[in-house]
Coordinates of C-alpha atoms in Angstrom, one line a residue:
L1 CA -28.6 -21.7 -160.5
P2 CA -25.1 -21.2 -161.6
C3 CA -24.1 -23.3 -164.4
D4 CA -20.3 -23.7 -163.1
K5 CA -21.0 -25.4 -159.9
E6 CA -20.4 -29.2 -159.6
Y7 CA -23.6 -31.1 -158.0
L8 CA -23.5 -34.3 -156.2
M9 CA -27.2 -35.1 -156.7
I10 CA -30.1 -34.1 -158.9
I11 CA -33.7 -33.6 -157.0
L12 CA -36.5 -33.7 -159.3
E13 CA -39.4 -31.4 -157.6
D14 CA -43.0 -31.9 -158.7
M15 CA -44.3 -28.5 -160.5
G16 CA -47.0 -28.8 -158.3
Q17 CA -45.1 -27.4 -155.4
K18 CA -45.5 -23.5 -155.0
E19 CA -42.0 -22.4 -155.2
E20 CA -42.1 -19.3 -152.9
K21 CA -43.2 -21.8 -150.2
H22 CA -40.1 -24.2 -150.2
T23 CA -37.2 -21.5 -150.5
A24 CA -35.5 -23.1 -147.1
K25 CA -35.5 -26.2 -148.6
N26 CA -34.2 -25.5 -152.1
Q27 CA -31.6 -23.3 -150.2
W28 CA -30.4 -26.1 -148.1
F29 CA -30.3 -28.3 -151.4
Y30 CA -28.1 -25.6 -153.0
E31 CA -25.9 -25.3 -150.3
N32 CA -25.3 -28.9 -150.2
G33 CA -24.5 -29.7 -153.8
I34 CA -27.9 -30.8 -155.0
D35 CA -29.4 -29.4 -158.0
V36 CA -33.1 -29.1 -158.3
M37 CA -35.2 -29.7 -161.4
R38 CA -39.0 -29.0 -161.5
V39 CA -40.9 -31.6 -163.4
P40 CA -44.5 -32.8 -163.2
L41 CA -44.5 -36.0 -161.0
P42 CA -47.0 -38.5 -160.7
V43 CA -46.7 -39.0 -157.1
G44 CA -44.7 -37.3 -154.6
D45 CA -43.3 -33.9 -154.6
Y46 CA -39.6 -35.0 -154.6
I47 CA -37.5 -37.8 -156.4
I48 CA -34.0 -38.5 -157.0
A49 CA -33.3 -38.4 -160.6
N50 CA -31.6 -42.0 -160.9
D51 CA -30.5 -43.6 -164.0
K52 CA -34.0 -44.2 -165.3
V53 CA -35.1 -40.9 -164.5
I54 CA -32.1 -39.0 -166.2
D55 CA -33.1 -41.4 -169.2
V56 CA -36.6 -40.2 -169.3
L57 CA -35.3 -36.6 -169.5
E58 CA -32.6 -37.3 -172.2
R59 CA -34.8 -38.6 -174.3
K60 CA -37.7 -35.9 -173.8
K61 CA -34.8 -33.3 -174.5
A62 CA -33.7 -34.7 -177.5
R63 CA -36.7 -34.8 -178.9
G64 CA -37.7 -31.4 -178.2
N65 CA -40.4 -32.6 -175.7
K66 CA -41.0 -31.7 -172.0
P67 CA -41.7 -34.8 -170.0
R68 CA -45.1 -35.5 -168.6
K69 CA -46.4 -37.0 -165.5
I70 CA -46.7 -40.5 -167.1
D71 CA -43.2 -40.6 -168.4
F72 CA -41.8 -41.0 -165.0
S73 CA -44.2 -43.9 -164.1
G74 CA -42.2 -47.0 -163.3
A75 CA -38.9 -44.9 -163.2
Y76 CA -38.4 -44.5 -159.5
A77 CA -39.0 -46.2 -156.1
K78 CA -39.3 -43.8 -153.3
A79 CA -40.9 -40.4 -153.1
V80 CA -41.4 -37.6 -150.5
D81 CA -44.4 -35.5 -150.4
T82 CA -44.1 -32.7 -148.2
K83 CA -46.3 -31.0 -145.6
E84 CA -45.6 -27.3 -144.6
N85 CA -47.4 -27.7 -141.2
M86 CA -49.6 -29.9 -138.8
G87 CA -52.6 -28.1 -140.2
E88 CA -52.0 -29.1 -143.5
I89 CA -51.8 -33.0 -143.0
V90 CA -55.2 -32.4 -141.1
S91 CA -56.7 -30.5 -143.8
N92 CA -55.6 -33.5 -146.1
L93 CA -56.9 -36.3 -143.8
C94 CA -60.1 -34.9 -142.2
S95 CA -61.9 -33.3 -144.9
S96 CA -64.3 -35.7 -147.2
E97 CA -62.9 -34.5 -150.4
S98 CA -59.4 -34.0 -149.5
H99 CA -59.0 -37.4 -147.7
D100 CA -60.1 -39.0 -150.9
R101 CA -57.8 -37.4 -152.9
F102 CA -55.0 -38.1 -150.6
R103 CA -56.0 -41.6 -150.4
D104 CA -55.9 -41.8 -153.9
E105 CA -52.4 -40.4 -154.2
C106 CA -51.4 -43.5 -151.5
V107 CA -53.2 -45.9 -153.8
L108 CA -51.4 -44.8 -157.0
A109 CA -47.9 -44.8 -155.2
R110 CA -48.5 -48.6 -154.1
N111 CA -49.7 -49.5 -157.6
M112 CA -46.4 -48.0 -159.0
G113 CA -44.3 -49.8 -156.4
V114 CA -43.3 -46.6 -154.7
Q115 CA -42.8 -45.9 -151.3
L116 CA -44.1 -43.0 -150.8
Y117 CA -43.0 -40.9 -147.5
V118 CA -45.3 -38.1 -146.3
L119 CA -42.7 -35.4 -144.4
V120 CA -44.7 -33.1 -142.0
E121 CA -42.9 -30.1 -141.2
N122 CA -43.7 -28.6 -137.6
K123 CA -42.6 -26.5 -134.8
D124 CA -44.9 -28.5 -132.7
G125 CA -41.9 -30.9 -131.3
I126 CA -43.3 -33.8 -133.2
T127 CA -40.9 -36.1 -134.5
C128 CA -42.9 -39.9 -134.9
L129 CA -46.1 -40.8 -135.2
E130 CA -46.7 -41.7 -131.8
D131 CA -46.3 -37.9 -130.8
V132 CA -49.4 -36.9 -132.9
K133 CA -51.1 -38.5 -130.1
E134 CA -50.4 -35.6 -127.7
W135 CA -50.6 -33.0 -130.3
H136 CA -52.8 -30.0 -129.4
N137 CA -54.6 -28.3 -132.2
P138 CA -54.9 -24.6 -131.7
R139 CA -58.0 -24.3 -133.8
L140 CA -59.3 -25.5 -130.2
D141 CA -58.0 -22.5 -128.6
I142 CA -60.1 -20.0 -130.5
Y143 CA -62.9 -18.7 -128.5
V144 CA -65.7 -16.4 -129.9
R145 CA -68.6 -14.6 -127.9
D146 CA -71.5 -17.0 -127.1
T147 CA -74.5 -15.0 -127.6
D148 CA -76.7 -17.6 -126.0
N149 CA -75.0 -17.4 -122.7
L150 CA -75.7 -13.8 -121.0
I151 CA -73.5 -13.6 -117.8
G152 CA -74.3 -10.0 -116.9
Y153 CA -74.0 -6.4 -118.0
Y154 CA -71.2 -3.9 -118.3
H155 CA -71.4 -0.5 -116.5
N156 CA -72.7 0.9 -119.6
G157 CA -75.5 -1.4 -119.6
M158 CA -74.2 -3.6 -122.6
P159 CA -74.8 -7.1 -122.5
K160 CA -72.0 -9.4 -121.4
F161 CA -71.9 -12.8 -122.8
G162 CA -69.8 -16.0 -122.2
R163 CA -67.1 -17.3 -124.7
K164 CA -67.5 -20.6 -126.5
R165 CA -65.1 -22.4 -128.8
K166 CA -65.2 -21.1 -132.5
Y167 CA -64.3 -24.8 -133.7
P168 CA -65.4 -27.5 -131.1
T169 CA -65.1 -30.2 -133.2
A170 CA -61.7 -29.4 -134.6
T171 CA -59.5 -32.8 -135.0
K172 CA -57.8 -33.8 -131.8
G173 CA -54.4 -35.5 -131.8
T174 CA -55.5 -38.8 -130.8
S175 CA -58.0 -39.0 -133.9
L176 CA -55.4 -37.7 -136.2
F177 CA -53.2 -40.3 -134.8
K178 CA -55.8 -43.0 -135.6
T179 CA -56.3 -41.7 -139.3
M180 CA -52.7 -41.7 -139.9
H181 CA -52.0 -45.2 -138.4
T182 CA -54.6 -46.5 -140.6
M183 CA -53.2 -44.9 -143.6
Q184 CA -50.1 -46.5 -142.9
E185 CA -51.2 -50.1 -142.8
K186 CA -54.0 -50.0 -145.3
Y187 CA -51.7 -48.3 -148.0
G188 CA -48.4 -48.5 -147.3
V189 CA -47.6 -44.7 -146.9
R190 CA -45.3 -43.7 -144.3
F191 CA -45.6 -40.3 -142.2
M192 CA -42.3 -38.5 -141.0
F193 CA -41.9 -35.7 -139.0
C194 CA -39.1 -32.6 -138.8
H195 CA -38.7 -29.2 -137.8
P196 CA -39.1 -26.9 -141.1
N197 CA -35.0 -26.3 -140.9
E198 CA -34.5 -29.8 -141.2
A199 CA -36.6 -30.5 -144.0
G200 CA -34.3 -30.3 -146.7
A201 CA -31.7 -32.6 -145.1
K202 CA -34.6 -35.0 -144.2
V203 CA -36.0 -35.2 -147.6
V204 CA -32.8 -36.5 -149.0
E205 CA -32.6 -38.8 -146.1
L206 CA -35.5 -40.5 -147.0
L207 CA -34.9 -40.5 -150.4
E208 CA -31.4 -42.1 -150.2
G209 CA -32.8 -44.8 -147.8
S210 CA -30.2 -44.0 -145.1
K211 CA -32.7 -44.0 -142.2
D212 CA -36.2 -45.4 -141.6
D213 CA -38.9 -44.9 -138.4
G214 CA -38.9 -48.8 -138.1

């Protein structure tokens, strides 16, 4: 980023974020006077560089050391974790291994006194948790040939089979809603939603605390 630009805010982005997948957010940050620094964060993908966080960065820099996750423990009270689509949050919550890992991050945030917001970017028109009940999982629309269901023969004599869902047990919106609601009630994590084009602004909104979902 150009060194002669005056920034209105500094946001720290977790080094675990893949930069190539978040160019739209970072472009919005830059265009709106927000600098982004990449550091290892113990919880969340984005935090605001408040006085405590800046103190950590300055002390580490003075000693010629790079900051570690543990250095930011207790330094911030809000964090935003972003998901690129509904499929990612389904993967996080509805597979046993990923669910346990996600739960552990929620518990860590709670133990650190951090309000964790999970911002799910989506093009499905979902704007709040209640909308998730009506979400239709596109995996339910994937069909494959059902070789157990012979329905006739083609003109060339080849067998003609019916079709069946490839992923018949794919997570439905109602089930996902129940899981997310339980996570909110049990661990204090808050699930938020926006269109991908709005993600940069929404991250800042949540970190600044100017609006909540009640």
